[in-house]
GROMACS .gro file of C-alpha atoms in nm:
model
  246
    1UNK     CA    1  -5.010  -4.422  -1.576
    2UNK     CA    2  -5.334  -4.538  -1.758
    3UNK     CA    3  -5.576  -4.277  -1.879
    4UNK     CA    4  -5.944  -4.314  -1.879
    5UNK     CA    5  -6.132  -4.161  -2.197
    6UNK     CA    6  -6.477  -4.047  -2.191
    7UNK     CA    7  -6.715  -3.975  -2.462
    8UNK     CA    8  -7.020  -3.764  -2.391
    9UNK     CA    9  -7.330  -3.834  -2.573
   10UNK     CA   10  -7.564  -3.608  -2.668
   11UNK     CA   11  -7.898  -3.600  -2.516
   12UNK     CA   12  -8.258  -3.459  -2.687
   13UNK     CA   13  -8.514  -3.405  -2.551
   14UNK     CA   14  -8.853  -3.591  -2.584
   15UNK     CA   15  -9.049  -3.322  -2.513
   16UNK     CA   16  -9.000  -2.927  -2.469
   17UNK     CA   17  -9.255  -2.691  -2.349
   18UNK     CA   18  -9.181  -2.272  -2.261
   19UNK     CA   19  -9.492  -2.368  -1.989
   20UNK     CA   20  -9.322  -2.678  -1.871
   21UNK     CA   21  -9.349  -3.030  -1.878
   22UNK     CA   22  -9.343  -3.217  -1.525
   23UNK     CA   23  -9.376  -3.553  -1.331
   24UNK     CA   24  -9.336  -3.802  -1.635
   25UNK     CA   25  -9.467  -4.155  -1.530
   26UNK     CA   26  -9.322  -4.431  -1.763
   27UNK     CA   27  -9.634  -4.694  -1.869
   28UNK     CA   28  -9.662  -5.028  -1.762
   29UNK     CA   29  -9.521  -5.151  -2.106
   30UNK     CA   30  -9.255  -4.840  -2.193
   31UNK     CA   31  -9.404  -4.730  -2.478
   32UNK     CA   32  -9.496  -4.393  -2.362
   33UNK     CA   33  -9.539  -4.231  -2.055
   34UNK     CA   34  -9.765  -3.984  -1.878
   35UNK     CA   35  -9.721  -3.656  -1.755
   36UNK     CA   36  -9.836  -3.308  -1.673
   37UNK     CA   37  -9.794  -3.026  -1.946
   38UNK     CA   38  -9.932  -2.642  -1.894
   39UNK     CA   39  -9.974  -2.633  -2.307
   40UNK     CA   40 -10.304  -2.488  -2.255
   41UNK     CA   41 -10.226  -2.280  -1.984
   42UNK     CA   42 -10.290  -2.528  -1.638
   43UNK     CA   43 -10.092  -2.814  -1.555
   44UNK     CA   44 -10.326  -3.126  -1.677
   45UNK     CA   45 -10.270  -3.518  -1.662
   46UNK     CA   46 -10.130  -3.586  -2.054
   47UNK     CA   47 -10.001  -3.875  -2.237
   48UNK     CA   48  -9.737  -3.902  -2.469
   49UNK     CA   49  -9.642  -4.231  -2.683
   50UNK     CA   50  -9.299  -4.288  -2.795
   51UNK     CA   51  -9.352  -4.460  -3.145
   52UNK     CA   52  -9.608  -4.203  -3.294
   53UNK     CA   53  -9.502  -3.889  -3.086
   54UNK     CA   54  -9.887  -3.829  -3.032
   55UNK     CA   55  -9.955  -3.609  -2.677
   56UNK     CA   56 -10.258  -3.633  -2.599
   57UNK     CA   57 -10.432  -3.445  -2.272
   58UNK     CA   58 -10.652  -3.653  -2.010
   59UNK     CA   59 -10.788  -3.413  -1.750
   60UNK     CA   60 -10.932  -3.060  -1.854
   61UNK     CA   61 -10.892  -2.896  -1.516
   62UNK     CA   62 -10.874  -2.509  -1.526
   63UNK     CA   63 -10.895  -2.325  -1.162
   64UNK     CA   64 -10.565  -2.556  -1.011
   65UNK     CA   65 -10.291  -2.736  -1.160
   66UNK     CA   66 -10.306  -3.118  -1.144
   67UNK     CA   67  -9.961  -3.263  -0.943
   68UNK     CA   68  -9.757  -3.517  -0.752
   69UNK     CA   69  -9.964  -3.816  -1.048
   70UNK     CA   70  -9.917  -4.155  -0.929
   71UNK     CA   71  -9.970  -4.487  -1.132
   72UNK     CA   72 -10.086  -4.817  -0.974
   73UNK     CA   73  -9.880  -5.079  -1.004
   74UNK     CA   74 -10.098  -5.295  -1.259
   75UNK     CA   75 -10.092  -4.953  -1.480
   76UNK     CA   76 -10.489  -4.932  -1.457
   77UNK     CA   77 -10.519  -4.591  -1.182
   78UNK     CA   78 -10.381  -4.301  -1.206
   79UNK     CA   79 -10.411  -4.076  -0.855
   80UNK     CA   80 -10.368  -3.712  -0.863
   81UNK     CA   81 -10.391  -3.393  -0.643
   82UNK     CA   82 -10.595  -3.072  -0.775
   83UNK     CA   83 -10.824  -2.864  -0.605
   84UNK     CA   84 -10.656  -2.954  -0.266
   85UNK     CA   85 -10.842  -3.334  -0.339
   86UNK     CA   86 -10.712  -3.668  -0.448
   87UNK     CA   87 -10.889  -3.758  -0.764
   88UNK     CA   88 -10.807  -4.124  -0.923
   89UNK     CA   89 -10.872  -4.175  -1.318
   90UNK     CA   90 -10.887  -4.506  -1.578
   91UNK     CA   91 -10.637  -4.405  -1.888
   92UNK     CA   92 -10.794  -4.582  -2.171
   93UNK     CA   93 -11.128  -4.669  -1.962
   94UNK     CA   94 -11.262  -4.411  -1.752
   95UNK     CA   95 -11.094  -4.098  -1.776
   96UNK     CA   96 -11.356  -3.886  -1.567
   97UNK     CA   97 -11.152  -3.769  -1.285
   98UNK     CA   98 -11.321  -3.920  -0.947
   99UNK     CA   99 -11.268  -3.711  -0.596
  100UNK     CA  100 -11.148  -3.975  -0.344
  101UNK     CA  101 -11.339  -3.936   0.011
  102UNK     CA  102 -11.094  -3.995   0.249
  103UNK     CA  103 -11.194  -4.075   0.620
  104UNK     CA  104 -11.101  -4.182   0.926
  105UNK     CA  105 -11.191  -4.341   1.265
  106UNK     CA  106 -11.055  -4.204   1.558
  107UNK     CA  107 -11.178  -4.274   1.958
  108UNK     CA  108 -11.154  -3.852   1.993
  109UNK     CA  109 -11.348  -3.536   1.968
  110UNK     CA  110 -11.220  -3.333   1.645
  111UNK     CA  111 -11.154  -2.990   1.743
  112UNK     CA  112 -11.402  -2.789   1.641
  113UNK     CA  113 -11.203  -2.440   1.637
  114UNK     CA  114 -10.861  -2.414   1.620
  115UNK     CA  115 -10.676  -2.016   1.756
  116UNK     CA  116 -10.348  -1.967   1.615
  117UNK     CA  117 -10.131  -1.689   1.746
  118UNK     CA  118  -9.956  -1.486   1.467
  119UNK     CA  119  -9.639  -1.238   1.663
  120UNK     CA  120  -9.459  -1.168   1.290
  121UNK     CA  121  -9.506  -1.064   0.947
  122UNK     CA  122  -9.343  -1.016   0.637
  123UNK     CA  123  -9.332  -0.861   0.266
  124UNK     CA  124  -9.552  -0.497   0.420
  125UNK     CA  125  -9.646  -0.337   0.181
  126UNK     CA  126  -9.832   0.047   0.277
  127UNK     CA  127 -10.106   0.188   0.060
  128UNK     CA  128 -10.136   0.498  -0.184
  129UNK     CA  129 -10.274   0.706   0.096
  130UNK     CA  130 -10.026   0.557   0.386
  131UNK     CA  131 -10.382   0.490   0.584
  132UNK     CA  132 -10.355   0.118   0.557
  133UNK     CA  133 -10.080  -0.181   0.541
  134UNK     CA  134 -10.093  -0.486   0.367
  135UNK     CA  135  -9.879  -0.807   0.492
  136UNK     CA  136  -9.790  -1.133   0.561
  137UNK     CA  137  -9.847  -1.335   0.845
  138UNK     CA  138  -9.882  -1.717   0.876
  139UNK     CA  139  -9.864  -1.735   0.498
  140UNK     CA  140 -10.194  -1.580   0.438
  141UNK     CA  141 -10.245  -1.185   0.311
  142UNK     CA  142 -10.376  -0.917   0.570
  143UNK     CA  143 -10.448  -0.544   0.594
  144UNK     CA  144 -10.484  -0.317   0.914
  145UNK     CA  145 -10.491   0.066   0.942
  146UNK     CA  146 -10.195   0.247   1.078
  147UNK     CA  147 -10.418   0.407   1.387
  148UNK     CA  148 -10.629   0.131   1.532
  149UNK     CA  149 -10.429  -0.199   1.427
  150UNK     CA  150 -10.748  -0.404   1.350
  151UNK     CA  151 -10.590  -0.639   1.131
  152UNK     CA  152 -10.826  -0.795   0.884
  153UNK     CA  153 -10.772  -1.150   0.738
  154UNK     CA  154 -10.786  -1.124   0.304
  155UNK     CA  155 -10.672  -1.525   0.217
  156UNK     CA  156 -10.666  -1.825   0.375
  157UNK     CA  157 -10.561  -2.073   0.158
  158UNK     CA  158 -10.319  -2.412   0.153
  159UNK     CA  159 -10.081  -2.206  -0.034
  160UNK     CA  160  -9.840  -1.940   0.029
  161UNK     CA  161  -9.877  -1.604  -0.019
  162UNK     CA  162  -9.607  -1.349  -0.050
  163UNK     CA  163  -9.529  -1.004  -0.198
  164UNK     CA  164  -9.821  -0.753  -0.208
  165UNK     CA  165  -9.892  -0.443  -0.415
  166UNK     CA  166 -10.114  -0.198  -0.360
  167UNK     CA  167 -10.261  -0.066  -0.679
  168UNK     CA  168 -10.362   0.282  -0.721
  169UNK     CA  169 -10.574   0.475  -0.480
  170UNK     CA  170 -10.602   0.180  -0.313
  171UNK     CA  171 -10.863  -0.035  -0.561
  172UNK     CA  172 -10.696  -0.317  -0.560
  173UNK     CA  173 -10.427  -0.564  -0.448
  174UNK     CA  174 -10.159  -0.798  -0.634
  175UNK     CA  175 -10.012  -1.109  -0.475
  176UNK     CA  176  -9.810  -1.379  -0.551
  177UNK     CA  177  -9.956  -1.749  -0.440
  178UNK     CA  178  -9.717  -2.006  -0.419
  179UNK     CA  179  -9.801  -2.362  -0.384
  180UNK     CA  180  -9.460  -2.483  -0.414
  181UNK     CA  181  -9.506  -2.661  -0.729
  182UNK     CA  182  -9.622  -2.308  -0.955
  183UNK     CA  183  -9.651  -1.957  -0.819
  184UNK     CA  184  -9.915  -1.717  -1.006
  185UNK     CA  185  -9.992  -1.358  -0.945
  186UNK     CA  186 -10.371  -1.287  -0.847
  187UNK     CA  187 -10.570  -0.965  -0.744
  188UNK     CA  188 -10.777  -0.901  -0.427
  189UNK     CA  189 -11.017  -0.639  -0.419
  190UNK     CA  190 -11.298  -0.556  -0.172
  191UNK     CA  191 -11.634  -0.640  -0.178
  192UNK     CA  192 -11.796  -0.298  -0.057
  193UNK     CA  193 -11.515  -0.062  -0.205
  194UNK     CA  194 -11.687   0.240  -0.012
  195UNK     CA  195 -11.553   0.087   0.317
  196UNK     CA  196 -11.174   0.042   0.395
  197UNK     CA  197 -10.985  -0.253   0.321
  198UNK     CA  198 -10.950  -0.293   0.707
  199UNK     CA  199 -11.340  -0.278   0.777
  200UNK     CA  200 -11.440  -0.558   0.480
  201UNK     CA  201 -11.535  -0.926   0.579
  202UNK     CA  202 -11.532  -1.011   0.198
  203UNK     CA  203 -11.287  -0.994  -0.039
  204UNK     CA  204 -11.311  -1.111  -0.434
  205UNK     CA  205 -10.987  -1.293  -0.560
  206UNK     CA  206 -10.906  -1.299  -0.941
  207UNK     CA  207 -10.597  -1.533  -1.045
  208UNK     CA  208 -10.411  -1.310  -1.367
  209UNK     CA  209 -10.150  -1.540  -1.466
  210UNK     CA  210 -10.212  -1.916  -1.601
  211UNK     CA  211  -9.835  -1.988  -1.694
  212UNK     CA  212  -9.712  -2.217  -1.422
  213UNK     CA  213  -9.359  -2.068  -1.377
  214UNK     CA  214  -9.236  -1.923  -1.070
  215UNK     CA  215  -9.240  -1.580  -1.018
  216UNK     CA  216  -9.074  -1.327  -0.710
  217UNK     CA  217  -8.993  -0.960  -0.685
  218UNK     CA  218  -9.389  -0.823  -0.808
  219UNK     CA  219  -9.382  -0.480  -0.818
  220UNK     CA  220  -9.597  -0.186  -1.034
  221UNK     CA  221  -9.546   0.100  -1.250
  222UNK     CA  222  -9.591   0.456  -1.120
  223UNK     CA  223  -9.859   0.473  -1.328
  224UNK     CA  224 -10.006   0.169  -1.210
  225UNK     CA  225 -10.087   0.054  -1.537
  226UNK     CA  226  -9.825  -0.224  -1.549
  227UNK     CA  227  -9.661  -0.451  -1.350
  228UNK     CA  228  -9.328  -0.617  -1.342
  229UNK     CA  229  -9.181  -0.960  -1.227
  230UNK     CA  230  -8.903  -1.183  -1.267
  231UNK     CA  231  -8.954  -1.557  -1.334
  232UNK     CA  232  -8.791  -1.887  -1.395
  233UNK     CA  233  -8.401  -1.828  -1.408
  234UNK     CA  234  -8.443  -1.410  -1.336
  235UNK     CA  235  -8.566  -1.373  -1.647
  236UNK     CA  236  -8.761  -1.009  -1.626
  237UNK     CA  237  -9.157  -0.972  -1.763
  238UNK     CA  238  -9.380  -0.658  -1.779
  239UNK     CA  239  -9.732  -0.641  -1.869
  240UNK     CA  240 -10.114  -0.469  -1.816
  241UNK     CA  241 -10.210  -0.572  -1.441
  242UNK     CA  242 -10.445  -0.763  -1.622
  243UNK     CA  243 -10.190  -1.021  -1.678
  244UNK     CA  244 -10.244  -1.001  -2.073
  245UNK     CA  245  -9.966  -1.044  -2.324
  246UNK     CA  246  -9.639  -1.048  -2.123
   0.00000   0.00000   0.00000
């Protein structure tokens, strides 16, 4: 009966980041490679060369993460997503990130408005008062009173929203977005705050965190002054509602 022995190497990492260090893209010649890194807070386009362990970042994006980076085959492009647009760069050339216009010809009529019929929801969450309900429905955050069941639209975004949580007496909302690649908490509040949330047609939305990790089971304290979550491996976090120092 012959054996077979094994030896398991060691393995170190290149590069290690609390924030996260994503999509690496070997270069053309394999002396380094590009990447996106959240070392400043947002996912940006970086690069990193092997020999002189310089990382350097490209793109200075703050309101959306860049993702899903894509070199051309000669090494010269780089394509990106951020901002829900495809922007295309030069490393080395022209690093000023360019918004692709994408278009196309078709022999029919676009339609011009599109009804979607919504007959669940998920994650309700009831206000302070019990007069109103936040909720879920097609991925996008609504509220509705409990009497008339006018619900009112707050997001309608790409991503997916999940969890609300009313703050106290009502001022505010928390929510989790989730765009599949990061998940941050933001705030919704009203634009005329002496109407309910139910009888707005504006809302303001403020993102608090900037850490990239994903994040699930949002709730506050009963003072409302802080708010709790649970992130990457279960890993618990409190802070202010302001996001600050977690």
């Amino acid at each position: 009966m012959t054996g077979v022995q094994t030896c398991a190497l060691p393995i170190y990492p290149i590069l290690r980041h609390e924030r996260g260090c994503r999509s690496p893209i070997w270069k053309p010649d394999g002396k380094g490679f590009y990447y996106t890194g959240a070392q400043d807070g947002t996912f940006n386009l970086r690069e990193y060369d092997l020999a002189t362990g310089k990382d350097r970042r490209i793109t200075n994006f703050t309101e959306d993460h860049v993702i899903q980076p894509a070199l051309s085959r000669n090494g010269s492009t780089i394509v990106f997503r951020a901002l829900a647009n495809l922007y295309s760069i030069k490393p080395g050339a022209d690093e000023n990130p360019r918004r692709l216009d994408l278009s196309t010809k078709a022999d029919y009529e676009p339609t011009k408005e599109e009804k979607r019929t919504l007959t669940s929801a998920t994650d309700v969450a009831f206000s302070p008062d019990g007069l109103e309900i936040a909720f879920i429905a097609g991925g996008d955050l609504w509220v509705m009173d409990t009497e008339l069941r006018e619900p009112r639209q707050v997001t309608n975004t790409p991503e997916e929203e999940r969890n609300p949580v009313w703050l106290n007496n009502s001022e505010g909302l928390l929510y989790i977005r989730d765009g599949g690649h990061t998940a941050e908490i933001y705030r919704a509040d009203r634009k005329d705050k002496s109407k309910f949330w139910w009888l707005n047609d504006e809302f303001q939305h403020t993102q608090i965190t900037r850490d990239g990790e994903a994040k699930e089971s949002l709730s506050l304290s009963p003072d409302g002054k802080s708010m709790a979550y649970s992130r990457l491996r279960g890993d618990l976090y409190i802070s202010p509602i302001s996001g600050e120092n977690p």
